[in-house]
XYZ file of C-alpha atoms in Angstrom:
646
model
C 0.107 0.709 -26.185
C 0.898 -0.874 -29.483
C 4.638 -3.138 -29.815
C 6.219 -0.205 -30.373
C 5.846 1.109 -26.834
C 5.215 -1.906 -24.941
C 9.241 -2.616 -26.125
C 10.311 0.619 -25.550
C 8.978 0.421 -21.816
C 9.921 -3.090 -21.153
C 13.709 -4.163 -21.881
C 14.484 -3.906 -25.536
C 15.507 -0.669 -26.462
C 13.307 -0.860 -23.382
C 11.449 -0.766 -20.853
C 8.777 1.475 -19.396
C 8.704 2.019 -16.749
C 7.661 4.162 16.080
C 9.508 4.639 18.074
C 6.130 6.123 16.329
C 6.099 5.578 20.428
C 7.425 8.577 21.638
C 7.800 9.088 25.054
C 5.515 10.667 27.331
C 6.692 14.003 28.446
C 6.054 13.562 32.566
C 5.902 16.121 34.658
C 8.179 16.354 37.705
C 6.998 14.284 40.165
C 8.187 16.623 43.368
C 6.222 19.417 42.300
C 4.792 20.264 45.512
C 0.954 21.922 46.348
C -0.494 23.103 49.535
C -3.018 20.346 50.798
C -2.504 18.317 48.038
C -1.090 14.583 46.962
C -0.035 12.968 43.898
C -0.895 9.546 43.534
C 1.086 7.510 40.437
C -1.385 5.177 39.627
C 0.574 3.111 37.720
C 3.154 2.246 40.590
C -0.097 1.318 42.058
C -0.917 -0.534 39.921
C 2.113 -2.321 39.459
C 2.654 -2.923 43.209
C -1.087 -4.029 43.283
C -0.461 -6.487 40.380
C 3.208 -7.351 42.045
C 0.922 -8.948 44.906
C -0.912 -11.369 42.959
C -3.948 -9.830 41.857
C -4.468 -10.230 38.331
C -6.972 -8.111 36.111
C -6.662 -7.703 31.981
C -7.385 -4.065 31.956
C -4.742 -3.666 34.480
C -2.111 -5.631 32.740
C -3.068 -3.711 29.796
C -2.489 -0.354 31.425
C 1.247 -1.682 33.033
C 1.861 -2.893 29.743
C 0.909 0.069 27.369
C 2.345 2.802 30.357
C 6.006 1.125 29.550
C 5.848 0.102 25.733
C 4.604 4.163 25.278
C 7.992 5.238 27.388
C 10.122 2.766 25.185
C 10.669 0.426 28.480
C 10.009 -2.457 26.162
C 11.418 -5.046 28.301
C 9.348 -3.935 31.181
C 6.450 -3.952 28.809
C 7.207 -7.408 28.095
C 6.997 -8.557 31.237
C 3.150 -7.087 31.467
C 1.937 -7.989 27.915
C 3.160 -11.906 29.091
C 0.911 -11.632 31.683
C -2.251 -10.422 29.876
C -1.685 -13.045 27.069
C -1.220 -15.748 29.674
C -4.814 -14.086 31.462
C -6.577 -13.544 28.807
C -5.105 -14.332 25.086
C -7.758 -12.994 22.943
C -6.931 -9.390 22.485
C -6.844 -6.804 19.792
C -4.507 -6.801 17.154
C -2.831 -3.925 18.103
C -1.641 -5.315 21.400
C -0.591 -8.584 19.441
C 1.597 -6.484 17.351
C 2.518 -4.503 20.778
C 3.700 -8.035 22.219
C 5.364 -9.063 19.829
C 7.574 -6.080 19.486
C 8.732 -5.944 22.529
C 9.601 -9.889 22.645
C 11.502 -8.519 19.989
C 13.282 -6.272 22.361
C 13.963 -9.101 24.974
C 15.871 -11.553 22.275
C 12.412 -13.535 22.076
C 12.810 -13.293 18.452
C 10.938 -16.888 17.862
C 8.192 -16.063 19.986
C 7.501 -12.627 18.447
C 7.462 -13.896 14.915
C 4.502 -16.320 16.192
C 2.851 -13.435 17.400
C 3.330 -11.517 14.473
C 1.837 -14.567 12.825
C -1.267 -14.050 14.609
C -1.194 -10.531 14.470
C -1.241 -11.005 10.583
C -3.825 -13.574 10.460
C -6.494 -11.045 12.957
C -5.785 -7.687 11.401
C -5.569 -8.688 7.287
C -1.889 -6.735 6.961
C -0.259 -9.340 4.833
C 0.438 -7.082 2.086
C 2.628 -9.690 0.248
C -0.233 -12.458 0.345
C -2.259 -12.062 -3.069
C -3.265 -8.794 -3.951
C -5.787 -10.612 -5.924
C -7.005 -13.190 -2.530
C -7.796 -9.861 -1.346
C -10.232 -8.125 -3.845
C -11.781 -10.575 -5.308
C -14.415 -7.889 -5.902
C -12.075 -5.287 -7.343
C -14.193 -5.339 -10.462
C -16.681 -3.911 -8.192
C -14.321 -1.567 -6.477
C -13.532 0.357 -10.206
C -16.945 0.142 -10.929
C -17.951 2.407 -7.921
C -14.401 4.922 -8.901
C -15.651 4.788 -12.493
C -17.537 7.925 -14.298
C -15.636 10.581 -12.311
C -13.916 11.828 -15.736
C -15.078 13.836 -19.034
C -12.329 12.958 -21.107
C -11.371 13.870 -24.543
C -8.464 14.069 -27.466
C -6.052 16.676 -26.600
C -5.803 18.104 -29.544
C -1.784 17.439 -30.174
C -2.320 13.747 -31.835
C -0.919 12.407 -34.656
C -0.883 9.158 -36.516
C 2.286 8.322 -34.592
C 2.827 7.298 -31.382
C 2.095 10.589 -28.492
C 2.241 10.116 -24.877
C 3.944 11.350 -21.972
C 2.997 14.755 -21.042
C 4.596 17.126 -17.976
C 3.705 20.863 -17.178
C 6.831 23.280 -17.588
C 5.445 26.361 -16.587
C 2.174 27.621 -18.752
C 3.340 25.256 -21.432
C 2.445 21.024 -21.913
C 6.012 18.975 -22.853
C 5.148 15.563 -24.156
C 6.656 12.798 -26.663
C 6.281 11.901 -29.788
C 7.482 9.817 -32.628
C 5.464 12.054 -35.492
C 7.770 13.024 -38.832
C 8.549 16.235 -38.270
C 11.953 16.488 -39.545
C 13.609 15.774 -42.947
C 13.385 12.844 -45.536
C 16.790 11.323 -43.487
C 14.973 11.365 -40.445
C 16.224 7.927 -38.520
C 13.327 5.568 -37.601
C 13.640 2.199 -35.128
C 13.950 -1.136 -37.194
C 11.988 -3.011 -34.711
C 8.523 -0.690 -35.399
C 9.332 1.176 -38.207
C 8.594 4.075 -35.775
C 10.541 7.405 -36.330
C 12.634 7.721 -32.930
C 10.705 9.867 -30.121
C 11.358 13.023 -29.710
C 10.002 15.896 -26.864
C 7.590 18.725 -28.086
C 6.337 21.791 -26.698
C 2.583 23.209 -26.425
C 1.350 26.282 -24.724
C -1.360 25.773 -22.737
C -4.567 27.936 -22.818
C -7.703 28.524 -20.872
C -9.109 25.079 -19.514
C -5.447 23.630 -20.419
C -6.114 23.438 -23.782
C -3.181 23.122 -25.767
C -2.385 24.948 -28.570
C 0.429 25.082 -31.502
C 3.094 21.860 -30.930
C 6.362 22.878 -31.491
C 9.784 21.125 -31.278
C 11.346 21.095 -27.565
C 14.654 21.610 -27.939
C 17.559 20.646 -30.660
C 19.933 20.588 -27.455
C 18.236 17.776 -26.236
C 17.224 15.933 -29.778
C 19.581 12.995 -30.283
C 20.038 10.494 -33.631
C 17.724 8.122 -31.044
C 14.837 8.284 -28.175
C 13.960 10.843 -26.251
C 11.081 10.844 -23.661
C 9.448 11.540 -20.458
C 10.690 14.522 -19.103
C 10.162 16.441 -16.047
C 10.684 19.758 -14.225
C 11.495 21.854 -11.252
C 9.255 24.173 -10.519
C 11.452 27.122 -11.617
C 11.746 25.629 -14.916
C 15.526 25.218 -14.599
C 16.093 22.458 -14.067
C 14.962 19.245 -16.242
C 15.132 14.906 -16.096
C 14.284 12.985 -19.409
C 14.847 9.492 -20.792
C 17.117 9.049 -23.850
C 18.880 6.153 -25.409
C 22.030 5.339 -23.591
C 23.972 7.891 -25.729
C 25.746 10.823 -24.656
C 28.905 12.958 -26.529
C 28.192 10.720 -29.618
C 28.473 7.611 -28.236
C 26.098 4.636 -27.681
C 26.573 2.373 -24.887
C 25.591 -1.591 -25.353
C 24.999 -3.973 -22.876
C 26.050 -7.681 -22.991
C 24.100 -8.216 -25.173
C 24.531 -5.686 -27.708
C 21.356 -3.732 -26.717
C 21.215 0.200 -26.198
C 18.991 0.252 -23.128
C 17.407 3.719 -22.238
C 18.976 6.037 -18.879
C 18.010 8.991 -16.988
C 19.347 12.305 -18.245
C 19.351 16.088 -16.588
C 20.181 19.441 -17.489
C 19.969 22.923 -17.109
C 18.925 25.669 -18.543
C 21.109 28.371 -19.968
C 20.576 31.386 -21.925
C 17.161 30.171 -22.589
C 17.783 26.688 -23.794
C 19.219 23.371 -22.160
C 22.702 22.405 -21.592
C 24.783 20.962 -19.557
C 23.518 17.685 -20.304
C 24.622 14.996 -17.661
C 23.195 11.063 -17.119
C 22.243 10.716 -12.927
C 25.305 8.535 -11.456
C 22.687 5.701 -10.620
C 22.383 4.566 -14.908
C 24.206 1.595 -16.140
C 24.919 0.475 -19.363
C 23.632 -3.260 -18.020
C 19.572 -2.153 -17.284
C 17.417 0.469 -17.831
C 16.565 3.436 -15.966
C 13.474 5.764 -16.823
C 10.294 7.883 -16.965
C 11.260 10.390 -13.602
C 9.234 12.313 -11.393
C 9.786 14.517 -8.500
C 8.867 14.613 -5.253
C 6.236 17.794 -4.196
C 9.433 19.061 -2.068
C 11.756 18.534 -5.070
C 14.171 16.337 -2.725
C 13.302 12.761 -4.107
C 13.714 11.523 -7.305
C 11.208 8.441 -8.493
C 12.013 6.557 -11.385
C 11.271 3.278 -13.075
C 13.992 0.368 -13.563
C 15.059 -3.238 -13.934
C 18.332 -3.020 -12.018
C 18.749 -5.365 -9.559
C 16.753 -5.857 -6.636
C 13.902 -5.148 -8.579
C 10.480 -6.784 -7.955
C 9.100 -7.520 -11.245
C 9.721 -6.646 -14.386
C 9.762 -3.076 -13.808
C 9.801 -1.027 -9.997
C 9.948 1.885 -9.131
C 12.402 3.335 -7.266
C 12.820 6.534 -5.258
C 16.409 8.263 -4.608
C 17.104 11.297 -3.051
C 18.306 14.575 -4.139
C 20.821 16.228 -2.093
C 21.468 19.829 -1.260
C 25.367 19.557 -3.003
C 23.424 17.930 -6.251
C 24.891 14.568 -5.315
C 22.233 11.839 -5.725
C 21.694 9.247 -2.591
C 21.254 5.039 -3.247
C 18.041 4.226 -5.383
C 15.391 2.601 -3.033
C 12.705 0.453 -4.324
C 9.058 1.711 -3.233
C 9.174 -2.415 -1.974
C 5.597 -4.948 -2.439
C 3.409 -2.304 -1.092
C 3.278 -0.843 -4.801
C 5.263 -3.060 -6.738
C 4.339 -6.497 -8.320
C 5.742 -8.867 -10.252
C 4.328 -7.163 -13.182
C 5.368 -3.470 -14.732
C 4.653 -0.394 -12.645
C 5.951 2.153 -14.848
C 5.003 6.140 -15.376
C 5.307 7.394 -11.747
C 3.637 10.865 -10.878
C 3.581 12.871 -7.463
C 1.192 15.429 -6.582
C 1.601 18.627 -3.908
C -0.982 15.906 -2.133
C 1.810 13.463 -1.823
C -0.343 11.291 -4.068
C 1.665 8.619 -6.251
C 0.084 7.836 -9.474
C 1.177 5.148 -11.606
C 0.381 2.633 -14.487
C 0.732 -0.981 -13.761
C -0.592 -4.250 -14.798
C 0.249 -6.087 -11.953
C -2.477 -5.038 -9.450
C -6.294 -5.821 -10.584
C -7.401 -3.450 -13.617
C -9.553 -3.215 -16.804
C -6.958 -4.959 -18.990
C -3.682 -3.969 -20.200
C -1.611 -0.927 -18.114
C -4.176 0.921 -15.941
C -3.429 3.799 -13.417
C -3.542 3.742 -9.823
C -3.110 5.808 -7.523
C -1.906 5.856 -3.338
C -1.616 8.172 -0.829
C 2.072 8.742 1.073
C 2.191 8.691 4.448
C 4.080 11.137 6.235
C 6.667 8.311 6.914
C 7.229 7.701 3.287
C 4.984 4.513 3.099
C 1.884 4.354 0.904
C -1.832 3.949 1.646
C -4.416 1.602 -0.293
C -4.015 1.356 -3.851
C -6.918 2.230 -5.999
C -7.845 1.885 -9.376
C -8.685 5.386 -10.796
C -11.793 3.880 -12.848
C -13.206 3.424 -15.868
C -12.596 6.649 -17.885
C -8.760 6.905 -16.845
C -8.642 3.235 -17.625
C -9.653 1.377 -19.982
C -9.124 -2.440 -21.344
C -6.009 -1.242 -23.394
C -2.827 0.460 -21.775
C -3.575 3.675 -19.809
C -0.528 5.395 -18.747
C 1.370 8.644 -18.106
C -0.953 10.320 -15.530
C -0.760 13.591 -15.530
C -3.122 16.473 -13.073
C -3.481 19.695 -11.850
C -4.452 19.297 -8.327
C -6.057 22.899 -8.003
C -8.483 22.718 -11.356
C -8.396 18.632 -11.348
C -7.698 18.874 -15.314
C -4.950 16.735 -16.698
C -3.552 14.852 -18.981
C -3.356 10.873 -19.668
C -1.589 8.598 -22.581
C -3.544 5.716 -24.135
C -3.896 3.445 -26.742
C -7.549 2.842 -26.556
C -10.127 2.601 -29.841
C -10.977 5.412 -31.236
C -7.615 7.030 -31.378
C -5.458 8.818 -33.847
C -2.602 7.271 -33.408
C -0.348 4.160 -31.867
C -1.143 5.877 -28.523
C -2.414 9.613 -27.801
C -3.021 12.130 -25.156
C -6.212 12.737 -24.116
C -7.065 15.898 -21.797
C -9.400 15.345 -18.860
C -11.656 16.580 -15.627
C -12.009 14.934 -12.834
C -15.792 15.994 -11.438
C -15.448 13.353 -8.005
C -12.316 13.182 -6.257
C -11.893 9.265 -5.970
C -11.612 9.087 -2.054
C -14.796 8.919 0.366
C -13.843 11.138 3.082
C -14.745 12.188 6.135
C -13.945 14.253 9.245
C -12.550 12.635 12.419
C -13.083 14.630 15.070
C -13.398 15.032 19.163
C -12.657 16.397 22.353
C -9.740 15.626 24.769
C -10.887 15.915 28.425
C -9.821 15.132 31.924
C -11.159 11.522 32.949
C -11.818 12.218 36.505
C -12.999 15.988 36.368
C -14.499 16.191 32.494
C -11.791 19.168 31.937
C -11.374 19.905 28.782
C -7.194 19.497 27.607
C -5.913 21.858 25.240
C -2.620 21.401 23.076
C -2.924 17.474 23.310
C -1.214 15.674 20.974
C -3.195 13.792 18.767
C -1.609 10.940 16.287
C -3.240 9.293 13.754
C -2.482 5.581 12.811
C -3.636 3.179 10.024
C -4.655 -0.401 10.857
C -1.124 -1.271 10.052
C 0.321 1.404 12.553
C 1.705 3.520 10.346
C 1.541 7.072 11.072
C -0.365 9.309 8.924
C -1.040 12.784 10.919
C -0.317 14.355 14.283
C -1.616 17.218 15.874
C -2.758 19.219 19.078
C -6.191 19.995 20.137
C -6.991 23.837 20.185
C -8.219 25.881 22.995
C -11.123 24.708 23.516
C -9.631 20.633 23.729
C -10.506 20.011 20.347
C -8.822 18.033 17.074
C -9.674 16.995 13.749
C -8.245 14.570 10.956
C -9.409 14.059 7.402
C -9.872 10.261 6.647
C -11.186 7.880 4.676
C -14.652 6.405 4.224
C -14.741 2.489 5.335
C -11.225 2.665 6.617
C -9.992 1.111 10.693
C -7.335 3.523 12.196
C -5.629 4.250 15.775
C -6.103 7.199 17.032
C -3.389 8.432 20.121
C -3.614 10.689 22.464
C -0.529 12.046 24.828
C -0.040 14.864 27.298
C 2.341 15.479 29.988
C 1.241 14.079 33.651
C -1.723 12.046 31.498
C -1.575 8.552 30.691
C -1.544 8.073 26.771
C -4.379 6.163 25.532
C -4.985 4.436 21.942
C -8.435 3.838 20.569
C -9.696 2.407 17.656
C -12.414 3.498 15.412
C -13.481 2.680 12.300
C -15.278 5.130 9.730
C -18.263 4.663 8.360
C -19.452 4.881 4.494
C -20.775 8.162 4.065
C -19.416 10.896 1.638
C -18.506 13.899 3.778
C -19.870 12.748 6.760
C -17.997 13.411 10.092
C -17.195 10.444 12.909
C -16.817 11.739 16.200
C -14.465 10.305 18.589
C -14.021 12.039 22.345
C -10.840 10.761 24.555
C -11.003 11.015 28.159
C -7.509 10.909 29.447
C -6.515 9.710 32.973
C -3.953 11.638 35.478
C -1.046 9.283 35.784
C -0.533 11.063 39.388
C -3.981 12.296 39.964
C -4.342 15.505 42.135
C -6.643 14.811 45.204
C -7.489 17.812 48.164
C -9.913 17.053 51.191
C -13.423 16.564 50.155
C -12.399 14.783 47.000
C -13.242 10.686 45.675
C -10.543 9.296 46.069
C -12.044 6.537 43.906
C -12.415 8.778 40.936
C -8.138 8.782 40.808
C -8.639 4.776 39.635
C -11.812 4.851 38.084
C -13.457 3.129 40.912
C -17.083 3.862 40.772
C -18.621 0.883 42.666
C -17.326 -1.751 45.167
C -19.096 -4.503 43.844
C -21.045 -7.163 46.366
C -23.135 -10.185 45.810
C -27.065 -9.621 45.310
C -28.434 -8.819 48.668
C -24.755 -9.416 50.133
C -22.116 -7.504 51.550
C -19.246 -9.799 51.363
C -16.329 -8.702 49.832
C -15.744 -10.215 46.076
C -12.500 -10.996 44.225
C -12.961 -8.125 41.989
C -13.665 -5.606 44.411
C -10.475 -6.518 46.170
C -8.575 -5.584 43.491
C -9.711 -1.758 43.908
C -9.537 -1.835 47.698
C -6.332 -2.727 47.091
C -5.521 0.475 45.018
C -7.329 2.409 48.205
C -5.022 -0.112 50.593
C -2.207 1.127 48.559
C -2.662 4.583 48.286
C -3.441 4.492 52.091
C 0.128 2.761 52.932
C 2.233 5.456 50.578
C 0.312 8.489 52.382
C 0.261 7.461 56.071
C -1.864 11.113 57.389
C -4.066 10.384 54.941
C -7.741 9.624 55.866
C -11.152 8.406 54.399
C -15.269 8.657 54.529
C -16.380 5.292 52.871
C -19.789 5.839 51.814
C -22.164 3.274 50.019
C -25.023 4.261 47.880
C -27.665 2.037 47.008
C -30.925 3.064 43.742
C -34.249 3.483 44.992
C -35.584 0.228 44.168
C -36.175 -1.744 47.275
C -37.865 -0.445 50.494
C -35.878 2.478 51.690
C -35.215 0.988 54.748
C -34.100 -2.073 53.217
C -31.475 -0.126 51.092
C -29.838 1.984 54.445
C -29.102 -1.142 56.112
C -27.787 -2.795 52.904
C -25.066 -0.034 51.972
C -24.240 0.488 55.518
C -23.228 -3.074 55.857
C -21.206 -2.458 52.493
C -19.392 0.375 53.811
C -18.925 -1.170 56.735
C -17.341 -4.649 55.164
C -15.343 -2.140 52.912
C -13.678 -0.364 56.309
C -13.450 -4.014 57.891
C -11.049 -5.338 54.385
C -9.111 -2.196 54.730
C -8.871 -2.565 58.881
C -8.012 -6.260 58.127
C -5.211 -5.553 55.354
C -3.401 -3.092 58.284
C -5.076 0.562 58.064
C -5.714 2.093 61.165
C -9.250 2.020 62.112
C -9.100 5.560 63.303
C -8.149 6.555 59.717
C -11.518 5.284 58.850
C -15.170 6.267 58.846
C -17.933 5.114 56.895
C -21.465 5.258 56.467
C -24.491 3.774 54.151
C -26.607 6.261 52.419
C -29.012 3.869 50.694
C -31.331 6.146 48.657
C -31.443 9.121 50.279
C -28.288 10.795 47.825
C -29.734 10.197 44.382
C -27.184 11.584 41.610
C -30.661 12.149 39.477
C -33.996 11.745 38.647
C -34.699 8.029 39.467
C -36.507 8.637 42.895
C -39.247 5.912 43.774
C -41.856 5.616 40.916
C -39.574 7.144 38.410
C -39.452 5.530 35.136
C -35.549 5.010 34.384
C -33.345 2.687 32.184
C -31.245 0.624 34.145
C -27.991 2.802 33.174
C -29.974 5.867 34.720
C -30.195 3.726 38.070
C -26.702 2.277 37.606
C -25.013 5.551 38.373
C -26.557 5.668 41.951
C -25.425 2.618 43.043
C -21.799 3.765 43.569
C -19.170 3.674 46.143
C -16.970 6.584 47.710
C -14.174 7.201 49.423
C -14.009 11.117 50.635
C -11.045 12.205 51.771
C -11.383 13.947 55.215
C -7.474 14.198 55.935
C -4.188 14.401 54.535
């Protein structure tokens, strides 16, 4: 922008401007079935862990199983002793930890954790934008050429910019002569004052004849950037502070600019009003609405503002009161100008700003909005959009990608102009994020899951349920980390992570096996399969019982002590390498030390019988002489425990 707008949008005659936890919904737990048990593995977990034994995937599942129900004092208690077992862990259960110190009046404590969390997942937003693309010339270099772009059409020698769609016509400023030999110009640029004009729009948004907007709306001094509802009755500009005839000052003598609206009437505006939020002591400017029409955005300098322009967001309610301005805070304001907000029906925020890394001057940016109201990464639209002068006043149709955008770049007609454009490459990589939601134990397939969908800050971005046939699907971003959550009543939730990879319109596939929290067990079933116990692990060529594998005998132990009729097979498999012979005697002395721990701990040998198979109950292929991979052969040594009573 030439001095004449660079003053009129800075401050002259101005400025330019969980529980995301939610609680598992757990199924009564006296629900009652013919020759059938519930076992809540977490109590047994927590009465296992309650007598000493300590194991980090344990600790993380007592943990997670409370922090998920909002218990976070109880979750506390668990994440202390993970950290003091094993302190290098993800950052998600560093940011877990440290919320819930939170909740126990540890506030010291969890800021140090947060202070690692920050440090191991890169989420200090605040740090230096510019300490964290240090390649961002790269970055606009790979969202460049996505545009044809071209002069609108509705230029003059005079400063044009600004555009908004009212209907099937384009409404933009301009400070062009269109008036009589008394027309008023600014002493400052020797600029005639803006005023708003009018063009129909034709095929391709080309726009045609420019016409004044209104004489309703045309004061003695600017008027500019307006906006619409959707009905077209309803409009927000930016004038001069000066309403009824009168100019307001500040302190210092200076007309700063405010937010007007109005409505129309008998097919022209009226009922011109300035939004209760304006003061006569900073500016206020440039609005756009929200898709939904209930937020405001605008651009200021009051106080509490950033840099030397924010924006701000208020919202619009039902009575036509106006809430308390907001300001869209550090994740899209700088210390510099962000100015010329625009929302799409994609809850996309565009904006020009010369704060965050660019070709020079304003450029425009753009961010997604959560469904929280936060905003996603912040990305340069490119060479084209940009340029090394000011870009500004973003303007696009999300259905034909044409638009409209102000700058003052060479080859212009004017102080600054509007050029029309097409976008040919939407600037985001995406991708499909997509899987299955199954039963752990039994590889059922679990419809109307809730799945939620988390940046690598934890914000929440989308939820849904898997269809019929257990499955769900997110669009997401090339390159990006996020969380994906999974919940279902009588299931344990479960969090993974995965990260996408850099293909355009690829799809990353991510299946979640849930596990019962009170698993459902008849005679003839593994009891071993309720806890994920698939082996009871021994020395080489031993049979003696090993710290590990009395932690899951005392999950059996457990289970054994809450359901007193109940009674097991123990059964020990061996692979085929070794001599067959070799192999029986091996897993029978296995099962056999497995019944002798259980006899020890206070079961009743009678509720006990056990064999060793060795070989002779392959689960595949991998039968003497056959060729396997040592995860083929891994999935016949396993232990069971069969239940033969309850």
């Amino acid at each position: 922008m030439k001095n004449f707008i660079l003053l009129y949008i800075t401050i002259i005659s101005v400025f330019s401007f969980n529980s995301y936890a939610q609680k598992s919904q757990v199924a009564s737990a006296d629900k009652k079935y013919d020759k059938f048990a519930y076992i809540d593995a977490i109590k047994t977990y927590e009465r296992v862990a309650e007598k000493g034994y300590k194991s980090e995937d344990m600790f993380q599942k007592l943990g997670n199983s409370y922090y998920f129900n909002g218990e976070l004092d109880k979750a506390a208690k668990w994440y202390d002793e993970l950290f003091a077992m094993a302190p290098d862990q993800q950052p998600e259960y560093l940011y877990r930890y440290a919320q819930s110190l939170k909740a126990v009046g540890q506030t010291d404590k969890a800021n140090q954790v947060m202070e690692q969390f920050n440090q191991k997942a890169g989420n200090d937003n605040r740090a230096s934008i510019y300490g964290k693309n240090k390649n961002y010339l790269d970055i606009i270099k790979t969202n460049s050429g996505r545009y044809t772009i071209e002069n609108a059409g509705i230029n003059s020698k005079y400063s044009d910019y600004g555009s908004a769609f009212f209907l099937n016509k384009l409404v933009f400023t301009s400070a062009r002569d269109t008036g009589s030999l008394m027309q008023r110009k600014h002493k400052w640029t020797n600029q005639h004052f803006t005023n708003l004009y009018v063009s129909d729009l034709g095929e391709e948004m080309d726009p045609g004849k420019v016409d004044k907007f209104s004489k309703k709306v045309k004061s003695r001094f600017h008027e500019s950037s307006a906006i619409f509802s959707k009905d077209g009755k309803t409009m927000y500009f930016t004038r001069n502070n000066f309403l009824d005839g009168k100019k307001g000052k500040d302190g210092k003598e200076i007309t700063l600019i405010k937010i007007y609206k109005a409505s129309l009437e008998n097919e022209d505006w009226d009922k011109i009003t300035e939004l209760p939020f304006n003061s006569d002591s900073y500016s206020v400017a440039h609005p756009a609405l929200s898709p939904d029409e209930k937020t405001l955005y605008f651009v200021s300098d009051m106080p509490g503002t950033i840099g030397q322009s924010d924006i701000f967001k208020v919202q619009l309610n039902e009575d036509g009161s106006f809430g308390t301005p907001e300001n869209l805070g550090k994740e899209i304001n700088t210390e510099g100008k962000e100015t010329f907000p625009f929302l799409t029906d994609e809850d996309e925020l565009y904006f020009a700003s010369d704060g965050h890394p660019g070709l020079g001057g304003l450029d425009v940016f753009v961010s997604k909005m959560n469904p929280d109201g936060t905003f996603g990464e912040i990305q340069n639209l490119g060479d084209g959009a940009n340029s090394p002068k000011d870009d500004f006043a973003y303007l696009i149709d999300t259905k034909s990608r044409r638009g409209f955008v102000s700058s003052n770049r060479g080859g212009g007609e004017g102080y600054d102009d509007i050029y029309k454009f097409l976008e040919t490459r939407r600037i985001k990589c995406e991708q499909e994020l997509y899987g299955t939601v199954t039963d752990l134990a039994t590889g059922k397939i679990l419809p109307d899951s809730k799945i939620s969908l988390f940046d690598s800050g934890f914000n929440l971005i989308n939820t849904t349920v898997t269809d019929p046939a257990g499955n769900y699907v997110f669009a997401v971003e090339c390159g990006k980390t996020y969380n994906v959550r999974a919940t279902k009543p009588e299931y344990t939730t479960k969090e993974l992570k995965v990260t996408i990879a850099k293909k355009n319109n690829g799809r990353t596939k991510l299946d979640i096996a849930l596990e019962k929290e009170k698993c459902q067990v008849a005679i003839g079933d593994d009891l071993g399969k309720c806890f994920g116990i698939k082996m009871i692990y021994f020395d080489l060529d031993k049979y003696n019982i090993r710290p590990e594998a009395a932690l899951d005998l005392e999950k059996i132990l457990d289970v054994l002590n809450q359901n007193p009729t109940m009674k097991l097979d123990i059964r020990s498999h061996t692979d085929s390498r070794a001599s067959h012979k070799y192999n029986e005697t091996l897993s029978d002395n296995r099962a056999k030390s497995t019944i002798s721990w259980l006899v020890k701990n206070g079961v009743d040998p009678s509720r006990l019988t056990g064999k060793g198979y060795g070989e002779t109950q392959l689960v595949n292929k991998c039968a003497d002489d056959v060729k396997c991979s040592e995860e083929e052969h891994q999935l016949n040594r396993r232990s069971e425990f069969i239940i033969s009573a309850l």
